[in-house]
Amino acid sequence: MFSKLLKMSIFIFAFSLSTNLNANYLDNLLEKADKIRSSNPEEFKSILTELEQSHLQLTPAQLGYYQYLLAYQKSFEGDFKEAISIYENIVNQAHFPKEVVYRANLSLVNIYAISKNWNKGLKHLLQSQQAMIAIDKKELLDMGLLVNSVFYNQLGQYELGLDYAEKLTLSVESGREHCFALQHMVESRFKLGSLNQDTELVGSAIKSCEKANEPVLLSGIYIIEADVYIKSNDYLAAKSKLEKHQSLFESTQYAPILAYAYSLFSQVHFALNNNETAESFALKTLSYAKTLGSSESKVIANQVLYSLAEQRGDTEAALKFFKQYAEADKAYLDDIKTKHLAFQLAQHRAAEQRSHIEYLSQQNNLLLLKQKYDKVQAENNRLFIALLILAISLLSIFAYRSKTTQAKLRHLAQNDGLTGLFNRRHFTQEANRAIAKCLKYSQSGSCILFDLDKFKSINDTYGHKTGDWVLKQVAQHCKPMVRKQDIFARIGGEEFCLFLPNCTKEDAAAIAEEYREKLTQISTQETSFSFNISGSFGVSDFSSSGSSLDKLIADADAAMYQAKTSGRNKVCQFNTDANT
């Protein structure tokens, strides 16, 4: 009997020891895979295969770690759909280690930033920020600060990007992360308009990125330096800076860097009247910007090519590049608006969450008070009724706030954030409804399209703040002139459009003349600068263009182009024969 008990004890001890040794082996394997995942992809893949065969032996913590590494492999191979699915599963598992969930959220932020899914990126960024409080590993905290800085800069929230970059510089003093942090500080301050050519920050960033051997980030800093010179109209200094580091830019073979650098080259050479060189760099910019989606580089290049063609008197090329410029400018502005709206929606969700937590807290307090009421029912009867009324009031306030928030979001979706006029999408909906009504009652209809003259020059000379002021003033001065039935919108950067129901082309032209005259009366004294504001107008109507909104706008655009090319500050009507 004793012998049997002894054998059983030895077996249990041996099994327990074997289990512990196997668990330690799997822990070591997971840590090794994590360390070599980017430096040795083949061995990393081999370790994952071994772990997959042992997945039944993994503890919940090890399983979470394994799934994180598997998701990394999928994203490395370009299978982002599967990677997102695995990462999303990790962040929804309460029993997985907090560090793994935190890293999964950061990985999702990066993937959604690449795909420009700003809403989901912000959702997981918020989750990672909340989880950061419980993280004590310095390298993970640094990773979080870096991801926050990068994402906020990509989103156009440069003050937040700068804040996180500055926090990262306090944590790391050298290496790749330090280079990243300083480069993002340079970018943020440039976008915020607080970066000067002689700032100490730029020198520190260059030195850090040279030591870290990061040519892409180093190129970004040099290009921003050149852009600072351009913004202050010091084109020779910008040209010198760009030419000095051109070989570095081209060695990166990184399309966003090359597109940005070449667009500035074209801008500088155009300003210095080196037209052939400007055209060459502008065309290079467009070749590299093809895969980048909307970008400022594409806007600059098309603007230069349009201006060069206009100087040469090549109206066909000028029209082609002007259209490309207008499309690129609209896409770039739409991208900025999308990011801004995503950020506002994220703030709204956070506010809703806080309100919901407050509401749940109120409900919990109500339940506690009800328990007391049950004990001393007679004594607390009136108190309970008062609390019930309070709860109903809170619900009413919550419903009112929710309704108000929805109204604000609807306004944001329908109106231009700068001028308060309808945006292009809402204008299209309302104008098509108005056209249908005109056709039903056999009424005429006209379209007025106008573009502010030399608006790019105003922006470049007096700054974007002055440009925004001009756009607001145009809206404010034109709004009182709009008839009750007319539909008025800002449909592009400096492009405005009206649809006028029950209005002939002749009447529309007269109205357009009133608008044109109104623009010239706007005083710029408030800006402390002296410049003229005017617009070129194009008019089309049902009789010449039919009842398609797209055709009405296109023909009005052609008439507006005629006004532009014939001296600006004019009203031109679309004529089928003249504009053929």
mmCIF file of C-alpha atoms in Angstrom, residues 364-509:
data_model
loop_
_atom_site.group_PDB
_atom_site.id
_atom_site.type_symbol
_atom_site.label_atom_id
_atom_site.label_comp_id
_atom_site.label_asym_id
_atom_site.label_seq_id
_atom_site.Cartn_x
_atom_site.Cartn_y
_atom_site.Cartn_z
ATOM 1 C CA ASN A 364 -26.865 53.065 -9.198
ATOM 2 C CA ASN A 365 -27.453 55.792 -6.631
ATOM 3 C CA LEU A 366 -31.172 55.469 -7.281
ATOM 4 C CA LEU A 367 -31.072 51.746 -6.514
ATOM 5 C CA LEU A 368 -29.191 52.346 -3.259
ATOM 6 C CA LEU A 369 -31.759 54.900 -2.226
ATOM 7 C CA LYS A 370 -34.542 52.439 -3.084
ATOM 8 C CA GLN A 371 -32.971 49.882 -0.736
ATOM 9 C CA LYS A 372 -33.061 52.458 2.059
ATOM 10 C CA TYR A 373 -36.626 53.236 1.122
ATOM 11 C CA ASP A 374 -37.553 49.570 1.560
ATOM 12 C CA LYS A 375 -36.208 49.653 5.135
ATOM 13 C CA VAL A 376 -37.911 52.891 6.185
ATOM 14 C CA GLN A 377 -40.746 53.109 3.659
ATOM 15 C CA ALA A 378 -42.978 55.511 5.499
ATOM 16 C CA GLU A 379 -40.174 57.900 6.403
ATOM 17 C CA ASN A 380 -38.542 58.127 2.953
ATOM 18 C CA ASN A 381 -41.623 58.076 0.703
ATOM 19 C CA ARG A 382 -41.395 61.731 -0.315
ATOM 20 C CA LEU A 383 -37.630 61.446 -0.883
ATOM 21 C CA PHE A 384 -38.116 58.536 -3.275
ATOM 22 C CA ILE A 385 -40.648 60.510 -5.340
ATOM 23 C CA ALA A 386 -38.246 63.447 -5.532
ATOM 24 C CA LEU A 387 -35.449 61.184 -6.726
ATOM 25 C CA LEU A 388 -37.734 59.651 -9.327
ATOM 26 C CA ILE A 389 -38.526 63.122 -10.675
ATOM 27 C CA LEU A 390 -34.789 63.852 -10.693
ATOM 28 C CA ALA A 391 -34.143 60.702 -12.723
ATOM 29 C CA ILE A 392 -36.824 61.664 -15.261
ATOM 30 C CA SER A 393 -35.309 65.154 -15.498
ATOM 31 C CA LEU A 394 -31.861 63.668 -16.093
ATOM 32 C CA LEU A 395 -33.258 61.435 -18.835
ATOM 33 C CA SER A 396 -34.961 64.456 -20.427
ATOM 34 C CA ILE A 397 -31.736 66.454 -20.296
ATOM 35 C CA PHE A 398 -29.828 63.506 -21.772
ATOM 36 C CA ALA A 399 -32.399 63.154 -24.582
ATOM 37 C CA TYR A 400 -32.264 66.901 -25.248
ATOM 38 C CA ARG A 401 -28.457 66.876 -25.390
ATOM 39 C CA SER A 402 -28.511 63.881 -27.707
ATOM 40 C CA LYS A 403 -30.983 65.627 -30.028
ATOM 41 C CA THR A 404 -28.894 68.811 -29.978
ATOM 42 C CA THR A 405 -25.735 66.840 -30.774
ATOM 43 C CA GLN A 406 -27.462 65.101 -33.686
ATOM 44 C CA ALA A 407 -28.549 68.485 -35.048
ATOM 45 C CA LYS A 408 -24.960 69.746 -34.808
ATOM 46 C CA LEU A 409 -23.659 66.641 -36.603
ATOM 47 C CA ARG A 410 -26.287 67.068 -39.323
ATOM 48 C CA HIS A 411 -25.165 70.692 -39.750
ATOM 49 C CA LEU A 412 -21.535 69.542 -39.997
ATOM 50 C CA ALA A 413 -22.473 66.961 -42.637
ATOM 51 C CA GLN A 414 -24.449 69.479 -44.745
ATOM 52 C CA ASN A 415 -22.490 72.712 -44.357
ATOM 53 C CA ASP A 416 -19.007 73.968 -45.058
ATOM 54 C CA GLY A 417 -17.178 74.341 -41.732
ATOM 55 C CA LEU A 418 -15.471 77.623 -42.663
ATOM 56 C CA THR A 419 -18.209 79.675 -44.356
ATOM 57 C CA GLY A 420 -21.389 78.027 -43.062
ATOM 58 C CA LEU A 421 -22.694 77.647 -46.648
ATOM 59 C CA PHE A 422 -23.950 74.327 -48.018
ATOM 60 C CA ASN A 423 -21.159 71.887 -48.925
ATOM 61 C CA ARG A 424 -20.981 70.269 -52.360
ATOM 62 C CA ARG A 425 -22.792 67.042 -51.397
ATOM 63 C CA HIS A 426 -25.758 68.816 -49.814
ATOM 64 C CA PHE A 427 -25.861 71.385 -52.619
ATOM 65 C CA THR A 428 -26.151 68.535 -55.138
ATOM 66 C CA GLN A 429 -29.089 67.002 -53.240
ATOM 67 C CA GLU A 430 -30.980 70.305 -52.850
ATOM 68 C CA ALA A 431 -30.273 71.497 -56.405
ATOM 69 C CA ASN A 432 -31.508 68.207 -57.919
ATOM 70 C CA ARG A 433 -34.739 68.547 -55.890
ATOM 71 C CA ALA A 434 -35.150 72.120 -57.142
ATOM 72 C CA ILE A 435 -34.510 71.047 -60.761
ATOM 73 C CA ALA A 436 -37.166 68.323 -60.466
ATOM 74 C CA LYS A 437 -39.660 70.940 -59.186
ATOM 75 C CA CYS A 438 -38.791 73.319 -62.037
ATOM 76 C CA LEU A 439 -39.376 70.563 -64.602
ATOM 77 C CA LYS A 440 -42.685 69.594 -62.958
ATOM 78 C CA TYR A 441 -44.041 73.148 -63.249
ATOM 79 C CA SER A 442 -42.305 73.914 -66.591
ATOM 80 C CA GLN A 443 -40.140 76.636 -65.064
ATOM 81 C CA SER A 444 -36.729 77.852 -66.170
ATOM 82 C CA GLY A 445 -33.594 77.340 -64.107
ATOM 83 C CA SER A 446 -30.081 78.796 -64.094
ATOM 84 C CA CYS A 447 -26.706 78.085 -62.541
ATOM 85 C CA ILE A 448 -24.053 80.618 -61.467
ATOM 86 C CA LEU A 449 -20.509 79.410 -60.771
ATOM 87 C CA PHE A 450 -17.832 81.812 -59.575
ATOM 88 C CA ASP A 451 -14.227 81.543 -58.490
ATOM 89 C CA LEU A 452 -12.216 84.123 -56.523
ATOM 90 C CA ASP A 453 -9.514 85.745 -58.668
ATOM 91 C CA LYS A 454 -5.867 85.197 -57.641
ATOM 92 C CA PHE A 455 -6.909 83.550 -54.378
ATOM 93 C CA LYS A 456 -3.784 81.374 -54.355
ATOM 94 C CA SER A 457 -1.684 84.557 -54.503
ATOM 95 C CA ILE A 458 -3.592 85.978 -51.509
ATOM 96 C CA ASN A 459 -2.923 82.771 -49.540
ATOM 97 C CA ASP A 460 0.760 82.715 -50.469
ATOM 98 C CA THR A 461 1.343 86.425 -49.892
ATOM 99 C CA TYR A 462 -0.737 87.121 -46.791
ATOM 100 C CA GLY A 463 -1.128 83.646 -45.287
ATOM 101 C CA HIS A 464 -3.919 81.074 -45.016
ATOM 102 C CA LYS A 465 -5.511 82.972 -42.107
ATOM 103 C CA THR A 466 -6.135 85.916 -44.432
ATOM 104 C CA GLY A 467 -7.346 83.517 -47.130
ATOM 105 C CA ASP A 468 -9.880 82.026 -44.697
ATOM 106 C CA TRP A 469 -10.988 85.576 -43.799
ATOM 107 C CA VAL A 470 -11.619 86.324 -47.483
ATOM 108 C CA LEU A 471 -13.753 83.167 -47.907
ATOM 109 C CA LYS A 472 -15.841 84.072 -44.824
ATOM 110 C CA GLN A 473 -16.315 87.666 -46.038
ATOM 111 C CA VAL A 474 -17.440 86.489 -49.475
ATOM 112 C CA ALA A 475 -20.050 84.238 -47.825
ATOM 113 C CA GLN A 476 -21.210 86.967 -45.413
ATOM 114 C CA HIS A 477 -21.558 89.610 -48.154
ATOM 115 C CA CYS A 478 -23.314 87.285 -50.610
ATOM 116 C CA LYS A 479 -25.782 85.596 -48.209
ATOM 117 C CA PRO A 480 -28.118 88.630 -47.883
ATOM 118 C CA MET A 481 -28.396 88.777 -51.688
ATOM 119 C CA VAL A 482 -29.559 85.175 -52.062
ATOM 120 C CA ARG A 483 -33.232 84.849 -52.939
ATOM 121 C CA LYS A 484 -35.409 82.647 -50.713
ATOM 122 C CA GLN A 485 -35.672 79.899 -53.342
ATOM 123 C CA ASP A 486 -31.987 80.017 -54.435
ATOM 124 C CA ILE A 487 -29.421 77.401 -53.322
ATOM 125 C CA PHE A 488 -25.958 78.771 -52.477
ATOM 126 C CA ALA A 489 -22.870 76.633 -51.675
ATOM 127 C CA ARG A 490 -19.102 76.567 -51.450
ATOM 128 C CA ILE A 491 -18.182 73.572 -53.624
ATOM 129 C CA GLY A 492 -14.391 73.835 -53.693
ATOM 130 C CA GLY A 493 -11.434 75.743 -52.273
ATOM 131 C CA GLU A 494 -12.407 79.227 -53.524
ATOM 132 C CA GLU A 495 -15.273 78.094 -55.776
ATOM 133 C CA PHE A 496 -18.944 78.972 -55.094
ATOM 134 C CA CYS A 497 -22.107 77.889 -56.893
ATOM 135 C CA LEU A 498 -25.769 78.995 -56.979
ATOM 136 C CA PHE A 499 -28.781 77.302 -58.499
ATOM 137 C CA LEU A 500 -31.610 79.741 -59.255
ATOM 138 C CA PRO A 501 -35.063 78.157 -59.816
ATOM 139 C CA ASN A 502 -37.536 79.959 -62.109
ATOM 140 C CA CYS A 503 -34.787 82.220 -63.443
ATOM 141 C CA THR A 504 -33.684 82.773 -67.055
ATOM 142 C CA LYS A 505 -30.062 83.027 -68.107
ATOM 143 C CA GLU A 506 -30.408 86.768 -68.726
ATOM 144 C CA ASP A 507 -31.841 87.365 -65.245
ATOM 145 C CA ALA A 508 -29.170 85.104 -63.746
ATOM 146 C CA ALA A 509 -26.452 87.085 -65.520
#
